[in-house]
Amino acid sequence: MAKKFKTRLKVKEKGGKVNVKAIVSHPMLTGLTKDKKGNKIPEHFIQEVIVTANDKVVMTANWGPAVSKDPYISFDYAGKSGDLVKLAWTDNQENTGEAEKKVK
Amino acid sequence: MKRRTFLKNTLAVTATGTAVGTGLISGNALASEEKANPFKATSLEDALKAAGITEHEASDKITVKAPDLAENAAVVPVEVSSTLEGASEVRIFIAENPTPHAANFMLGEGSEALVKCRFKMGKSSDVIGVFKVGDKYFSAKKAVKVTKGGCGG
C-alpha cells in the first residue's frame, strides 16, 4: 500500500484570491459494487480532507462514498503569494496522504 | 456556621458539576451523531435530519452548476456557489443516491463560497446544495439526467 495514492496539488494566486485545486488518485469504492464472483467489495473512500494555508484551516471537507473516483476539489480563499498550502486526507481504511505547495 | 458554608459549597459544586457533566455528554452525543449519521442515511429526509437541517429555504443567491445530462454518471462535475454573506458550511445532497448525503465542506476563514467537486450518481436525480449562514440553511437544486448508472461501474 505504500505509494498507491498520489496527491496532486495546484495553487495559483489571482487578484487577492488563491485558487486551490487538488486531485487524489483513489478508488473511492462505495461498498455497493461487486466483484466477478458476486462478493461485495468493501467500501473504501476518503473521509476527510483538510486544507491549511500557513497553518490556518481554510477548508475541511467530509466526504461520503458518493464522491467520484480520483476525487477532485477546487475552491478559492483570500490569500497571497508566499502562502504555504497544505492538504491532508484520511480514508476509512486509515490511509493518509498529503501534499504541500507554496503559492507563487 | 462552618458546617453551613461547607454544605453550601458542596451543593454548589455538585450542581455545577452535574450541569457541566450533562452538558458535555449531550454535546459529545450531538457531535458524534452529526459526524456518523448523515453519510449513512438512506433517504434524503433522514440525511437532512442527520445533518441537523430541519428546514431550508430556497434561495436564488445560490447556484448549483451541473450538466443537464450527465455523460458519465460516475463522474458528474458539480459546482456550488453563493453570494450570501458569511456562509460557513456547504453540504451537497444527491436525492436519489443510495446515500444522498454526498459531501460537506466547512469553509474556513477567508474562503470563498464556491466549491467544485465531482460525484457519482446512481440515476437521474436532483443535486441539492445547502449553505449554512449563521443558524439558517439556504438551498438550491438542479436536476441532472443520467443515462447510464454510475454506481455499478
Short mmCIF file of N, CA and C in Angstrom, two decimals, chain A residues 5 7 22-24 26 28 44-52 57-67 71-73 75 86-99, chain B residues 31-32 34-36 39 91 101-107 117:
data_model
loop_
_atom_site.label_atom_id
_atom_site.label_comp_id
_atom_site.label_asym_id
_atom_site.label_seq_id
_atom_site.Cartn_x
_atom_site.Cartn_y
_atom_site.Cartn_z
N PHE A 5 -1.47 5.84 -3.58
CA PHE A 5 -2.28 7.04 -3.77
C PHE A 5 -1.39 8.25 -4.02
N THR A 7 -1.21 12.28 -4.50
CA THR A 7 -1.94 13.52 -4.25
C THR A 7 -1.28 14.64 -5.04
N ALA A 22 -6.96 20.31 -6.29
CA ALA A 22 -6.27 19.10 -5.89
C ALA A 22 -6.96 17.89 -6.47
N ILE A 23 -6.16 16.89 -6.73
CA ILE A 23 -6.71 15.63 -7.22
C ILE A 23 -5.93 14.50 -6.55
N VAL A 24 -6.66 13.50 -6.09
CA VAL A 24 -6.03 12.37 -5.40
C VAL A 24 -6.36 11.11 -6.18
N HIS A 26 -7.45 7.78 -6.06
CA HIS A 26 -8.05 6.95 -5.02
C HIS A 26 -9.26 6.23 -5.62
N MET A 28 -12.12 5.20 -4.29
CA MET A 28 -13.42 5.66 -3.81
C MET A 28 -14.51 4.63 -4.03
N HIS A 44 -14.38 1.89 0.47
CA HIS A 44 -13.04 2.44 0.65
C HIS A 44 -13.05 3.84 0.05
N PHE A 45 -13.16 4.81 0.90
CA PHE A 45 -13.27 6.17 0.38
C PHE A 45 -12.60 7.18 1.31
N ILE A 46 -12.28 8.30 0.76
CA ILE A 46 -11.67 9.37 1.56
C ILE A 46 -12.75 10.02 2.40
N GLN A 47 -12.49 10.12 3.69
CA GLN A 47 -13.49 10.66 4.60
C GLN A 47 -13.28 12.13 4.87
N GLU A 48 -12.04 12.48 5.01
CA GLU A 48 -11.79 13.84 5.46
C GLU A 48 -10.62 14.46 4.71
N VAL A 49 -10.81 15.68 4.32
CA VAL A 49 -9.75 16.43 3.66
C VAL A 49 -9.60 17.75 4.40
N ILE A 50 -8.40 18.06 4.79
CA ILE A 50 -8.16 19.33 5.48
C ILE A 50 -7.13 20.12 4.70
N VAL A 51 -7.49 21.34 4.37
CA VAL A 51 -6.56 22.21 3.65
C VAL A 51 -6.20 23.37 4.56
N THR A 52 -4.93 23.59 4.74
CA THR A 52 -4.49 24.72 5.56
C THR A 52 -3.60 25.63 4.73
N VAL A 57 -6.61 26.71 9.02
CA VAL A 57 -7.51 25.87 8.22
C VAL A 57 -8.37 26.74 7.32
N VAL A 58 -8.32 26.49 6.02
CA VAL A 58 -9.18 27.24 5.12
C VAL A 58 -10.35 26.39 4.62
N MET A 59 -10.21 25.08 4.72
CA MET A 59 -11.30 24.23 4.24
C MET A 59 -11.20 22.85 4.86
N THR A 60 -12.33 22.37 5.36
CA THR A 60 -12.40 20.99 5.82
C THR A 60 -13.51 20.34 5.03
N ALA A 61 -13.24 19.26 4.39
CA ALA A 61 -14.28 18.59 3.63
C ALA A 61 -14.50 17.20 4.20
N ASN A 62 -15.77 16.86 4.44
CA ASN A 62 -16.12 15.50 4.83
C ASN A 62 -16.83 14.88 3.65
N TRP A 63 -16.31 13.77 3.20
CA TRP A 63 -16.88 13.15 2.02
C TRP A 63 -17.53 11.83 2.34
N GLY A 64 -18.51 11.48 1.51
CA GLY A 64 -19.10 10.16 1.57
C GLY A 64 -18.63 9.39 0.36
N PRO A 65 -19.11 8.18 0.22
CA PRO A 65 -18.68 7.38 -0.93
C PRO A 65 -19.22 7.90 -2.27
N ALA A 66 -20.11 8.87 -2.24
CA ALA A 66 -20.68 9.37 -3.49
C ALA A 66 -19.72 10.25 -4.28
N VAL A 67 -18.61 10.59 -3.68
CA VAL A 67 -17.63 11.39 -4.41
C VAL A 67 -16.92 10.48 -5.42
N PRO A 71 -10.89 11.69 -6.70
CA PRO A 71 -11.62 12.92 -6.40
C PRO A 71 -10.85 14.20 -6.71
N TYR A 72 -11.63 15.16 -7.11
CA TYR A 72 -11.08 16.45 -7.49
C TYR A 72 -11.78 17.51 -6.66
N ILE A 73 -11.04 18.49 -6.22
CA ILE A 73 -11.67 19.57 -5.45
C ILE A 73 -11.03 20.88 -5.88
N PHE A 75 -11.36 25.22 -4.94
CA PHE A 75 -12.01 26.32 -4.24
C PHE A 75 -11.03 27.49 -4.13
N LYS A 86 -1.19 23.44 2.51
CA LYS A 86 -1.02 22.01 2.79
C LYS A 86 -2.35 21.32 2.69
N LEU A 87 -2.36 20.14 2.13
CA LEU A 87 -3.59 19.36 2.05
C LEU A 87 -3.32 17.98 2.64
N ALA A 88 -4.19 17.55 3.52
CA ALA A 88 -4.03 16.23 4.11
C ALA A 88 -5.36 15.50 4.06
N TRP A 89 -5.35 14.24 3.73
CA TRP A 89 -6.60 13.48 3.71
C TRP A 89 -6.46 12.16 4.45
N THR A 90 -7.59 11.64 4.87
CA THR A 90 -7.64 10.35 5.56
C THR A 90 -8.80 9.56 4.97
N ASP A 91 -8.62 8.27 4.72
CA ASP A 91 -9.75 7.49 4.24
C ASP A 91 -10.24 6.53 5.32
N ASN A 92 -11.30 5.77 5.01
CA ASN A 92 -11.90 4.94 6.04
C ASN A 92 -11.10 3.68 6.32
N GLN A 93 -9.99 3.48 5.61
CA GLN A 93 -9.11 2.35 5.94
C GLN A 93 -7.78 2.84 6.46
N GLU A 94 -7.83 4.01 7.07
CA GLU A 94 -6.67 4.55 7.78
C GLU A 94 -5.50 4.88 6.87
N ASN A 95 -5.74 5.02 5.59
CA ASN A 95 -4.67 5.50 4.73
C ASN A 95 -4.68 7.02 4.79
N THR A 96 -3.52 7.59 4.66
CA THR A 96 -3.46 9.05 4.65
C THR A 96 -2.58 9.51 3.50
N GLY A 97 -2.73 10.76 3.18
CA GLY A 97 -1.88 11.32 2.14
C GLY A 97 -1.80 12.81 2.35
N GLU A 98 -0.75 13.39 1.84
CA GLU A 98 -0.66 14.84 1.97
C GLU A 98 0.19 15.42 0.85
N ALA A 99 0.02 16.70 0.67
CA ALA A 99 0.79 17.43 -0.32
C ALA A 99 0.90 18.85 0.15
N ALA B 31 -22.24 15.79 18.64
CA ALA B 31 -21.12 15.86 17.71
C ALA B 31 -20.93 14.54 16.99
N SER B 32 -20.97 13.43 17.74
CA SER B 32 -20.72 12.14 17.11
C SER B 32 -21.87 11.78 16.18
N GLU B 34 -23.68 13.82 14.51
CA GLU B 34 -23.55 14.61 13.30
C GLU B 34 -22.47 14.04 12.41
N LYS B 35 -21.43 13.52 13.03
CA LYS B 35 -20.31 13.00 12.25
C LYS B 35 -20.64 11.67 11.61
N ALA B 36 -21.35 10.81 12.33
CA ALA B 36 -21.52 9.45 11.86
C ALA B 36 -22.71 9.30 10.91
N PHE B 39 -23.93 10.52 6.37
CA PHE B 39 -23.43 9.75 5.23
C PHE B 39 -24.06 8.37 5.14
N ARG B 91 -23.23 21.82 2.13
CA ARG B 91 -23.50 20.39 2.03
C ARG B 91 -24.08 20.09 0.67
N HIS B 101 -26.50 11.96 1.18
CA HIS B 101 -25.55 12.96 1.66
C HIS B 101 -24.20 12.69 1.02
N ALA B 102 -23.82 13.55 0.07
CA ALA B 102 -22.62 13.27 -0.70
C ALA B 102 -21.37 13.86 -0.06
N ALA B 103 -21.47 15.09 0.40
CA ALA B 103 -20.27 15.73 0.93
C ALA B 103 -20.64 16.94 1.74
N ASN B 104 -19.77 17.30 2.64
CA ASN B 104 -19.93 18.60 3.26
C ASN B 104 -18.59 19.29 3.35
N PHE B 105 -18.62 20.58 3.17
CA PHE B 105 -17.40 21.37 3.18
C PHE B 105 -17.54 22.45 4.23
N MET B 106 -16.60 22.48 5.16
CA MET B 106 -16.57 23.56 6.14
C MET B 106 -15.66 24.64 5.59
N LEU B 107 -16.22 25.81 5.44
CA LEU B 107 -15.41 26.88 4.89
C LEU B 107 -14.68 27.59 6.02
N CYS B 117 -16.47 20.02 -7.23
CA CYS B 117 -16.13 18.65 -6.89
C CYS B 117 -16.82 17.73 -7.89
#
